[in-house]
Amino acid sequence: MAFLGDYHTHTVYSHGKGLIEHNVLFAVRRALKEVAIADHGFSHMAFGVKRRKLPQMRREIELLEIKYPQVRVYLGVEANIISRKGKTDVKSEDKPKLDITVCGYHKFVAGMSPAFAWSNNLGFSGAKTVARNTEAYVNAIERNEIDILSHPGNFCKCDVREVARACKHFGTYFELNGKRIFLSDDELAAAAQEGCEFICNSDAHTPKAVGMFAVPLERIERVGIPFSQIANYDRLPSFRSSTRKEGGKEK
Ligand SMILES: [Zn+2]
Ligand SMILES: [Zn+2]
């Protein structure tokens, strides 16, 4: 019984501490079968990965997959939701360069619609803000091929049940983040009741944090989320975008 993959890890290409190879090495050390490099999205003002770096990252990954054949390495990005309409900072021309898209709400992102940014920057959690955020999440999941919704609710209060329902409907994994989970036990229980599938990710910013899942594990056990609903526990996830790319069966 074990976690088999970690699909949200950062490197020096955004503001992580390690090289891609270091994350891969720790994935090997933790006996993971898969690891994704998902650096901060292009419009993040402080840490965004540069589009022009993607080919270099891809080349590194290709060489690492030869050097460490025991682990599959995905090139992803942790995209940013930038508006209530669900716009993100991944452009259509970026998609062929990426294996998976992780996406979430972050502060300090260029091009963000002002009401959406400020209500969250100021920490509002009133009905208007929650409705706006929920709509942003649901629209983002519907309009973009988001494989994993990263840390739902972090600095972005939302109706978790409704977001989980959208995740289930569109085949987006609901992340249980390895650094911090802002949702209450009741909110997580509601998400589980909606039948969405969860994925545990480290959100590692240092290589040694790759494959560390103590935070999600504690919540899974306390809330009583069935392990059968955890997509990377004792099985490998099937990503919404790759299912389509490979012409495989729709989930
Ligand atoms: Zn994040
Ligand atoms: Zn992250």
PDB file of C-alpha atoms and ligand atoms in Angstrom:
ATOM      1  CA  MET A   1       0.000   0.000   0.000  1.00  0.00           C
ATOM      2  CA  ALA A   2       1.747   3.133  -1.154  1.00  0.00           C
ATOM      3  CA  PHE A   3       1.610   6.355  -3.074  1.00  0.00           C
ATOM      4  CA  LEU A   4       2.945   5.780  -6.567  1.00  0.00           C
ATOM      5  CA  GLY A   5       3.317   9.289  -7.950  1.00  0.00           C
ATOM      6  CA  ASP A   6       3.775  12.957  -7.078  1.00  0.00           C
ATOM      7  CA  TYR A   7       2.398  15.348  -9.681  1.00  0.00           C
ATOM      8  CA  HIS A   8       3.129  18.779  -8.247  1.00  0.00           C
ATOM      9  CA  THR A   9       6.775  19.580  -7.585  1.00  0.00           C
ATOM     10  CA  HIS A  10       8.768  22.769  -8.118  1.00  0.00           C
ATOM     11  CA  THR A  11      12.330  23.323  -9.279  1.00  0.00           C
ATOM     12  CA  VAL A  12      14.722  26.233  -9.834  1.00  0.00           C
ATOM     13  CA  TYR A  13      12.737  27.027 -12.970  1.00  0.00           C
ATOM     14  CA  SER A  14      10.244  28.771 -10.671  1.00  0.00           C
ATOM     15  CA  HIS A  15      11.223  29.188  -7.024  1.00  0.00           C
ATOM     16  CA  GLY A  16      12.040  25.647  -6.001  1.00  0.00           C
ATOM     17  CA  LYS A  17      15.484  24.875  -4.632  1.00  0.00           C
ATOM     18  CA  GLY A  18      16.511  21.893  -6.731  1.00  0.00           C
ATOM     19  CA  LEU A  19      17.165  20.911 -10.316  1.00  0.00           C
ATOM     20  CA  ILE A  20      14.746  18.664 -12.167  1.00  0.00           C
ATOM     21  CA  GLU A  21      17.242  15.844 -11.667  1.00  0.00           C
ATOM     22  CA  HIS A  22      17.162  16.306  -7.875  1.00  0.00           C
ATOM     23  CA  ASN A  23      13.374  15.936  -7.812  1.00  0.00           C
ATOM     24  CA  VAL A  24      13.664  12.835  -9.966  1.00  0.00           C
ATOM     25  CA  LEU A  25      16.331  11.390  -7.663  1.00  0.00           C
ATOM     26  CA  PHE A  26      14.084  11.812  -4.640  1.00  0.00           C
ATOM     27  CA  ALA A  27      11.192  10.293  -6.569  1.00  0.00           C
ATOM     28  CA  VAL A  28      13.435   7.268  -7.171  1.00  0.00           C
ATOM     29  CA  ARG A  29      14.437   7.212  -3.515  1.00  0.00           C
ATOM     30  CA  ARG A  30      10.771   7.206  -2.441  1.00  0.00           C
ATOM     31  CA  ALA A  31      10.037   4.394  -4.919  1.00  0.00           C
ATOM     32  CA  LEU A  32       7.595   6.523  -6.893  1.00  0.00           C
ATOM     33  CA  LYS A  33       6.786   5.391 -10.411  1.00  0.00           C
ATOM     34  CA  GLU A  34       5.907   8.875 -11.664  1.00  0.00           C
ATOM     35  CA  VAL A  35       6.804  12.471 -10.859  1.00  0.00           C
ATOM     36  CA  ALA A  36       5.701  15.729 -12.461  1.00  0.00           C
ATOM     37  CA  ILE A  37       7.594  18.963 -12.658  1.00  0.00           C
ATOM     38  CA  ALA A  38       4.919  21.637 -12.287  1.00  0.00           C
ATOM     39  CA  ASP A  39       6.564  24.998 -11.824  1.00  0.00           C
ATOM     40  CA  HIS A  40       4.551  28.164 -11.314  1.00  0.00           C
ATOM     41  CA  GLY A  41       2.616  29.383 -14.315  1.00  0.00           C
ATOM     42  CA  PHE A  42       3.836  31.910 -16.782  1.00  0.00           C
ATOM     43  CA  SER A  43       1.972  34.956 -15.403  1.00  0.00           C
ATOM     44  CA  HIS A  44       3.080  34.632 -11.796  1.00  0.00           C
ATOM     45  CA  MET A  45       4.839  37.954 -11.229  1.00  0.00           C
ATOM     46  CA  ALA A  46       7.530  36.652  -8.895  1.00  0.00           C
ATOM     47  CA  PHE A  47       8.125  33.010  -9.768  1.00  0.00           C
ATOM     48  CA  GLY A  48       6.544  32.255 -13.129  1.00  0.00           C
ATOM     49  CA  VAL A  49       8.444  29.811 -15.326  1.00  0.00           C
ATOM     50  CA  LYS A  50       9.543  31.335 -18.637  1.00  0.00           C
ATOM     51  CA  ARG A  51       7.871  29.933 -21.733  1.00  0.00           C
ATOM     52  CA  ARG A  52      11.218  29.925 -23.515  1.00  0.00           C
ATOM     53  CA  LYS A  53      12.568  27.513 -20.896  1.00  0.00           C
ATOM     54  CA  LEU A  54      10.079  24.744 -21.740  1.00  0.00           C
ATOM     55  CA  PRO A  55      12.160  23.178 -24.556  1.00  0.00           C
ATOM     56  CA  GLN A  56      15.211  23.080 -22.262  1.00  0.00           C
ATOM     57  CA  MET A  57      13.134  21.476 -19.493  1.00  0.00           C
ATOM     58  CA  ARG A  58      11.820  18.911 -21.983  1.00  0.00           C
ATOM     59  CA  ARG A  59      15.351  18.012 -23.092  1.00  0.00           C
ATOM     60  CA  GLU A  60      16.450  17.563 -19.481  1.00  0.00           C
ATOM     61  CA  ILE A  61      13.462  15.313 -18.816  1.00  0.00           C
ATOM     62  CA  GLU A  62      14.144  13.197 -21.891  1.00  0.00           C
ATOM     63  CA  LEU A  63      17.700  12.569 -20.711  1.00  0.00           C
ATOM     64  CA  LEU A  64      16.576  11.856 -17.145  1.00  0.00           C
ATOM     65  CA  GLU A  65      14.076   9.284 -18.342  1.00  0.00           C
ATOM     66  CA  ILE A  66      16.956   7.439 -19.973  1.00  0.00           C
ATOM     67  CA  LYS A  67      19.132   7.757 -16.866  1.00  0.00           C
ATOM     68  CA  TYR A  68      16.342   6.753 -14.449  1.00  0.00           C
ATOM     69  CA  PRO A  69      14.082   4.419 -16.434  1.00  0.00           C
ATOM     70  CA  GLN A  70      12.256   3.359 -13.280  1.00  0.00           C
ATOM     71  CA  VAL A  71      10.400   6.689 -13.050  1.00  0.00           C
ATOM     72  CA  ARG A  72       8.231   8.437 -15.610  1.00  0.00           C
ATOM     73  CA  VAL A  73       8.740  12.199 -15.562  1.00  0.00           C
ATOM     74  CA  TYR A  74       5.966  14.551 -16.695  1.00  0.00           C
ATOM     75  CA  LEU A  75       6.526  18.123 -17.774  1.00  0.00           C
ATOM     76  CA  GLY A  76       3.672  20.171 -16.388  1.00  0.00           C
ATOM     77  CA  VAL A  77       2.972  23.627 -15.110  1.00  0.00           C
ATOM     78  CA  GLU A  78       1.044  24.971 -12.140  1.00  0.00           C
ATOM     79  CA  ALA A  79      -1.130  27.410 -14.012  1.00  0.00           C
ATOM     80  CA  ASN A  80      -2.997  30.354 -12.517  1.00  0.00           C
ATOM     81  CA  ILE A  81      -6.710  31.052 -12.612  1.00  0.00           C
ATOM     82  CA  ILE A  82      -6.973  34.697 -13.549  1.00  0.00           C
ATOM     83  CA  SER A  83     -10.654  35.543 -13.852  1.00  0.00           C
ATOM     84  CA  ARG A  84     -14.177  34.714 -12.783  1.00  0.00           C
ATOM     85  CA  LYS A  85     -14.771  33.407 -16.296  1.00  0.00           C
ATOM     86  CA  GLY A  86     -12.151  30.785 -15.609  1.00  0.00           C
ATOM     87  CA  LYS A  87      -9.387  32.100 -17.800  1.00  0.00           C
ATOM     88  CA  THR A  88      -5.943  30.708 -17.001  1.00  0.00           C
ATOM     89  CA  ASP A  89      -2.438  31.684 -18.066  1.00  0.00           C
ATOM     90  CA  VAL A  90      -1.947  28.607 -20.243  1.00  0.00           C
ATOM     91  CA  LYS A  91      -2.359  29.521 -23.919  1.00  0.00           C
ATOM     92  CA  SER A  92      -3.467  27.030 -26.515  1.00  0.00           C
ATOM     93  CA  GLU A  93       0.035  27.050 -28.020  1.00  0.00           C
ATOM     94  CA  ASP A  94       1.512  26.030 -24.644  1.00  0.00           C
ATOM     95  CA  LYS A  95      -0.552  22.858 -24.396  1.00  0.00           C
ATOM     96  CA  PRO A  96       1.331  20.650 -26.856  1.00  0.00           C
ATOM     97  CA  LYS A  97       4.504  21.386 -24.881  1.00  0.00           C
ATOM     98  CA  LEU A  98       3.031  20.141 -21.604  1.00  0.00           C
ATOM     99  CA  ASP A  99       2.150  16.636 -20.445  1.00  0.00           C
ATOM    100  CA  ILE A 100      -0.196  17.763 -17.698  1.00  0.00           C
ATOM    101  CA  THR A 101      -1.729  20.950 -16.357  1.00  0.00           C
ATOM    102  CA  VAL A 102      -2.014  21.564 -12.652  1.00  0.00           C
ATOM    103  CA  CYS A 103      -3.952  24.760 -11.957  1.00  0.00           C
ATOM    104  CA  GLY A 104      -4.915  26.785  -8.935  1.00  0.00           C
ATOM    105  CA  TYR A 105      -5.458  30.201  -7.468  1.00  0.00           C
ATOM    106  CA  HIS A 106      -2.376  32.266  -6.589  1.00  0.00           C
ATOM    107  CA  LYS A 107      -1.766  35.839  -5.567  1.00  0.00           C
ATOM    108  CA  PHE A 108       0.478  38.204  -7.551  1.00  0.00           C
ATOM    109  CA  VAL A 109      -0.469  37.074 -11.020  1.00  0.00           C
ATOM    110  CA  ALA A 110      -0.370  39.447 -13.976  1.00  0.00           C
ATOM    111  CA  GLY A 111      -3.547  39.988 -15.945  1.00  0.00           C
ATOM    112  CA  MET A 112      -5.876  38.970 -13.146  1.00  0.00           C
ATOM    113  CA  SER A 113      -9.290  40.637 -13.176  1.00  0.00           C
ATOM    114  CA  PRO A 114      -9.267  43.257 -10.388  1.00  0.00           C
ATOM    115  CA  ALA A 115     -12.361  42.209  -8.398  1.00  0.00           C
ATOM    116  CA  PHE A 116     -11.237  38.582  -8.385  1.00  0.00           C
ATOM    117  CA  ALA A 117      -7.703  39.507  -7.293  1.00  0.00           C
ATOM    118  CA  TRP A 118      -8.539  42.071  -4.649  1.00  0.00           C
ATOM    119  CA  SER A 119     -11.320  40.247  -2.865  1.00  0.00           C
ATOM    120  CA  ASN A 120      -8.851  37.418  -2.245  1.00  0.00           C
ATOM    121  CA  ASN A 121      -5.791  39.607  -1.642  1.00  0.00           C
ATOM    122  CA  LEU A 122      -7.723  41.350   1.103  1.00  0.00           C
ATOM    123  CA  GLY A 123      -8.856  38.013   2.530  1.00  0.00           C
ATOM    124  CA  PHE A 124     -12.583  38.557   1.995  1.00  0.00           C
ATOM    125  CA  SER A 125     -14.767  35.539   2.618  1.00  0.00           C
ATOM    126  CA  GLY A 126     -18.264  37.001   2.242  1.00  0.00           C
ATOM    127  CA  ALA A 127     -20.974  35.511   0.058  1.00  0.00           C
ATOM    128  CA  LYS A 128     -20.033  37.646  -2.953  1.00  0.00           C
ATOM    129  CA  THR A 129     -16.398  36.570  -2.838  1.00  0.00           C
ATOM    130  CA  VAL A 130     -17.275  32.913  -2.334  1.00  0.00           C
ATOM    131  CA  ALA A 131     -19.696  33.008  -5.278  1.00  0.00           C
ATOM    132  CA  ARG A 132     -17.085  34.694  -7.477  1.00  0.00           C
ATOM    133  CA  ASN A 133     -14.364  32.231  -6.536  1.00  0.00           C
ATOM    134  CA  THR A 134     -16.614  29.207  -6.964  1.00  0.00           C
ATOM    135  CA  GLU A 135     -17.584  30.406 -10.418  1.00  0.00           C
ATOM    136  CA  ALA A 136     -13.924  30.976 -11.283  1.00  0.00           C
ATOM    137  CA  TYR A 137     -12.970  27.448 -10.233  1.00  0.00           C
ATOM    138  CA  VAL A 138     -15.902  25.781 -11.987  1.00  0.00           C
ATOM    139  CA  ASN A 139     -15.420  27.779 -15.184  1.00  0.00           C
ATOM    140  CA  ALA A 140     -11.678  27.078 -15.177  1.00  0.00           C
ATOM    141  CA  ILE A 141     -12.297  23.338 -14.814  1.00  0.00           C
ATOM    142  CA  GLU A 142     -14.891  23.386 -17.569  1.00  0.00           C
ATOM    143  CA  ARG A 143     -13.072  25.604 -20.065  1.00  0.00           C
ATOM    144  CA  ASN A 144      -9.525  24.357 -19.681  1.00  0.00           C
ATOM    145  CA  GLU A 145      -8.207  20.863 -19.641  1.00  0.00           C
ATOM    146  CA  ILE A 146      -7.075  21.027 -16.026  1.00  0.00           C
ATOM    147  CA  ASP A 147      -5.748  17.670 -14.859  1.00  0.00           C
ATOM    148  CA  ILE A 148      -5.304  18.646 -11.218  1.00  0.00           C
ATOM    149  CA  LEU A 149      -6.872  21.505  -9.275  1.00  0.00           C
ATOM    150  CA  SER A 150      -4.090  22.537  -6.896  1.00  0.00           C
ATOM    151  CA  HIS A 151      -4.853  23.345  -3.265  1.00  0.00           C
ATOM    152  CA  PRO A 152      -8.544  24.235  -3.729  1.00  0.00           C
ATOM    153  CA  GLY A 153      -9.609  26.985  -1.350  1.00  0.00           C
ATOM    154  CA  ASN A 154      -6.128  28.300  -0.522  1.00  0.00           C
ATOM    155  CA  PHE A 155      -6.553  32.083  -0.308  1.00  0.00           C
ATOM    156  CA  CYS A 156      -9.683  31.596  -2.400  1.00  0.00           C
ATOM    157  CA  LYS A 157     -12.741  30.720  -0.324  1.00  0.00           C
ATOM    158  CA  CYS A 158     -15.217  28.734  -2.355  1.00  0.00           C
ATOM    159  CA  ASP A 159     -18.178  26.402  -2.211  1.00  0.00           C
ATOM    160  CA  VAL A 160     -16.140  23.217  -1.970  1.00  0.00           C
ATOM    161  CA  ARG A 161     -19.051  20.921  -2.739  1.00  0.00           C
ATOM    162  CA  GLU A 162     -19.718  22.697  -5.999  1.00  0.00           C
ATOM    163  CA  VAL A 163     -16.041  22.720  -6.984  1.00  0.00           C
ATOM    164  CA  ALA A 164     -15.768  18.995  -6.192  1.00  0.00           C
ATOM    165  CA  ARG A 165     -18.845  18.324  -8.307  1.00  0.00           C
ATOM    166  CA  ALA A 166     -17.203  20.084 -11.256  1.00  0.00           C
ATOM    167  CA  CYS A 167     -14.016  18.071 -10.696  1.00  0.00           C
ATOM    168  CA  LYS A 168     -15.992  14.849 -10.831  1.00  0.00           C
ATOM    169  CA  HIS A 169     -17.969  15.905 -13.870  1.00  0.00           C
ATOM    170  CA  PHE A 170     -14.982  16.971 -15.948  1.00  0.00           C
ATOM    171  CA  GLY A 171     -12.449  14.434 -14.677  1.00  0.00           C
ATOM    172  CA  THR A 172     -10.162  16.875 -12.867  1.00  0.00           C
ATOM    173  CA  TYR A 173      -8.382  15.574  -9.789  1.00  0.00           C
ATOM    174  CA  PHE A 174      -8.981  17.479  -6.543  1.00  0.00           C
ATOM    175  CA  GLU A 175      -5.607  17.955  -4.883  1.00  0.00           C
ATOM    176  CA  LEU A 176      -4.791  17.227  -1.272  1.00  0.00           C
ATOM    177  CA  ASN A 177      -1.721  19.411  -0.923  1.00  0.00           C
ATOM    178  CA  GLY A 178       1.343  18.232   0.940  1.00  0.00           C
ATOM    179  CA  LYS A 179       2.211  21.633   2.379  1.00  0.00           C
ATOM    180  CA  ARG A 180      -1.103  22.893   3.629  1.00  0.00           C
ATOM    181  CA  ILE A 181      -4.801  22.108   3.272  1.00  0.00           C
ATOM    182  CA  PHE A 182      -6.955  25.157   3.968  1.00  0.00           C
ATOM    183  CA  LEU A 183     -10.260  23.259   3.908  1.00  0.00           C
ATOM    184  CA  SER A 184     -12.074  22.064   7.001  1.00  0.00           C
ATOM    185  CA  ASP A 185     -12.755  18.399   7.649  1.00  0.00           C
ATOM    186  CA  ASP A 186     -16.428  19.041   6.830  1.00  0.00           C
ATOM    187  CA  GLU A 187     -15.496  20.612   3.508  1.00  0.00           C
ATOM    188  CA  LEU A 188     -13.266  17.660   2.621  1.00  0.00           C
ATOM    189  CA  ALA A 189     -16.012  15.233   3.620  1.00  0.00           C
ATOM    190  CA  ALA A 190     -18.428  17.118   1.340  1.00  0.00           C
ATOM    191  CA  ALA A 191     -15.957  16.879  -1.549  1.00  0.00           C
ATOM    192  CA  ALA A 192     -15.596  13.144  -0.963  1.00  0.00           C
ATOM    193  CA  GLN A 193     -19.366  12.730  -0.870  1.00  0.00           C
ATOM    194  CA  GLU A 194     -19.591  14.329  -4.298  1.00  0.00           C
ATOM    195  CA  GLY A 195     -17.515  11.431  -5.559  1.00  0.00           C
ATOM    196  CA  CYS A 196     -14.600  13.391  -6.983  1.00  0.00           C
ATOM    197  CA  GLU A 197     -11.225  11.735  -7.110  1.00  0.00           C
ATOM    198  CA  PHE A 198      -8.426  13.163  -5.046  1.00  0.00           C
ATOM    199  CA  ILE A 199      -4.724  13.200  -5.739  1.00  0.00           C
ATOM    200  CA  CYS A 200      -2.051  13.723  -3.083  1.00  0.00           C
ATOM    201  CA  ASN A 201       0.852  15.918  -4.104  1.00  0.00           C
ATOM    202  CA  SER A 202       3.807  17.177  -2.122  1.00  0.00           C
ATOM    203  CA  ASP A 203       3.980  20.663  -3.725  1.00  0.00           C
ATOM    204  CA  ALA A 204       7.675  20.190  -2.985  1.00  0.00           C
ATOM    205  CA  HIS A 205       9.841  23.281  -3.219  1.00  0.00           C
ATOM    206  CA  THR A 206      12.907  21.308  -2.109  1.00  0.00           C
ATOM    207  CA  PRO A 207      13.880  17.937  -3.594  1.00  0.00           C
ATOM    208  CA  LYS A 208      13.725  16.141  -0.268  1.00  0.00           C
ATOM    209  CA  ALA A 209      10.025  17.013   0.044  1.00  0.00           C
ATOM    210  CA  VAL A 210       9.184  15.070  -3.133  1.00  0.00           C
ATOM    211  CA  GLY A 211       6.908  12.151  -2.276  1.00  0.00           C
ATOM    212  CA  MET A 212       6.142  13.388   1.239  1.00  0.00           C
ATOM    213  CA  PHE A 213       2.435  13.060   1.959  1.00  0.00           C
ATOM    214  CA  ALA A 214       2.094  13.329   5.748  1.00  0.00           C
ATOM    215  CA  VAL A 215      -0.292  16.315   5.624  1.00  0.00           C
ATOM    216  CA  PRO A 216      -2.810  14.757   3.220  1.00  0.00           C
ATOM    217  CA  LEU A 217      -2.511  11.357   4.848  1.00  0.00           C
ATOM    218  CA  GLU A 218      -3.472  12.734   8.233  1.00  0.00           C
ATOM    219  CA  ARG A 219      -6.564  14.418   6.753  1.00  0.00           C
ATOM    220  CA  ILE A 220      -7.581  11.368   4.707  1.00  0.00           C
ATOM    221  CA  GLU A 221      -7.554   9.283   7.848  1.00  0.00           C
ATOM    222  CA  ARG A 222      -9.282  11.843  10.050  1.00  0.00           C
ATOM    223  CA  VAL A 223     -12.028  12.641   7.545  1.00  0.00           C
ATOM    224  CA  GLY A 224     -12.359   9.024   6.493  1.00  0.00           C
ATOM    225  CA  ILE A 225     -11.883   9.547   2.768  1.00  0.00           C
ATOM    226  CA  PRO A 226     -11.826   6.094   1.147  1.00  0.00           C
ATOM    227  CA  PHE A 227      -8.414   5.248  -0.332  1.00  0.00           C
ATOM    228  CA  SER A 228     -10.266   4.047  -3.410  1.00  0.00           C
ATOM    229  CA  GLN A 229     -10.917   7.764  -4.105  1.00  0.00           C
ATOM    230  CA  ILE A 230      -7.192   8.622  -4.063  1.00  0.00           C
ATOM    231  CA  ALA A 231      -5.945   8.416  -7.642  1.00  0.00           C
ATOM    232  CA  ASN A 232      -2.262   7.948  -6.825  1.00  0.00           C
ATOM    233  CA  TYR A 233      -2.596   5.471  -3.992  1.00  0.00           C
ATOM    234  CA  ASP A 234      -1.842   1.910  -5.068  1.00  0.00           C
ATOM    235  CA  ARG A 235      -2.609   2.940  -8.638  1.00  0.00           C
ATOM    236  CA  LEU A 236      -1.595   5.505 -11.212  1.00  0.00           C
ATOM    237  CA  PRO A 237      -3.888   8.328 -12.237  1.00  0.00           C
ATOM    238  CA  SER A 238      -5.309   8.655 -15.701  1.00  0.00           C
ATOM    239  CA  PHE A 239      -5.160  12.298 -16.651  1.00  0.00           C
ATOM    240  CA  ARG A 240      -7.983  14.001 -18.443  1.00  0.00           C
ATOM    241  CA  SER A 241      -5.699  15.648 -21.015  1.00  0.00           C
ATOM    242  CA  SER A 242      -3.570  12.575 -21.723  1.00  0.00           C
ATOM    243  CA  THR A 243      -6.606  10.322 -22.108  1.00  0.00           C
ATOM    244  CA  ARG A 244      -7.650  12.539 -24.978  1.00  0.00           C
ATOM    245  CA  LYS A 245      -4.146  12.866 -26.452  1.00  0.00           C
ATOM    246  CA  GLU A 246      -3.571   9.131 -26.516  1.00  0.00           C
ATOM    247  CA  GLY A 247      -7.030   8.501 -27.933  1.00  0.00           C
ATOM    248  CA  GLY A 248      -7.741   6.247 -24.998  1.00  0.00           C
ATOM    249  CA  LYS A 249     -11.041   5.573 -23.382  1.00  0.00           C
ATOM    250  CA  GLU A 250     -12.782   8.528 -21.832  1.00  0.00           C
ATOM    251  CA  LYS A 251     -13.122   8.191 -18.123  1.00  0.00           C
TER     252      LYS A 251
HETATM  253 ZN    ZN B   1       0.273  26.617  -5.718  1.00  0.00          ZN
HETATM  254 ZN    ZN B   2       2.899  24.634  -6.139  1.00  0.00          ZN
END
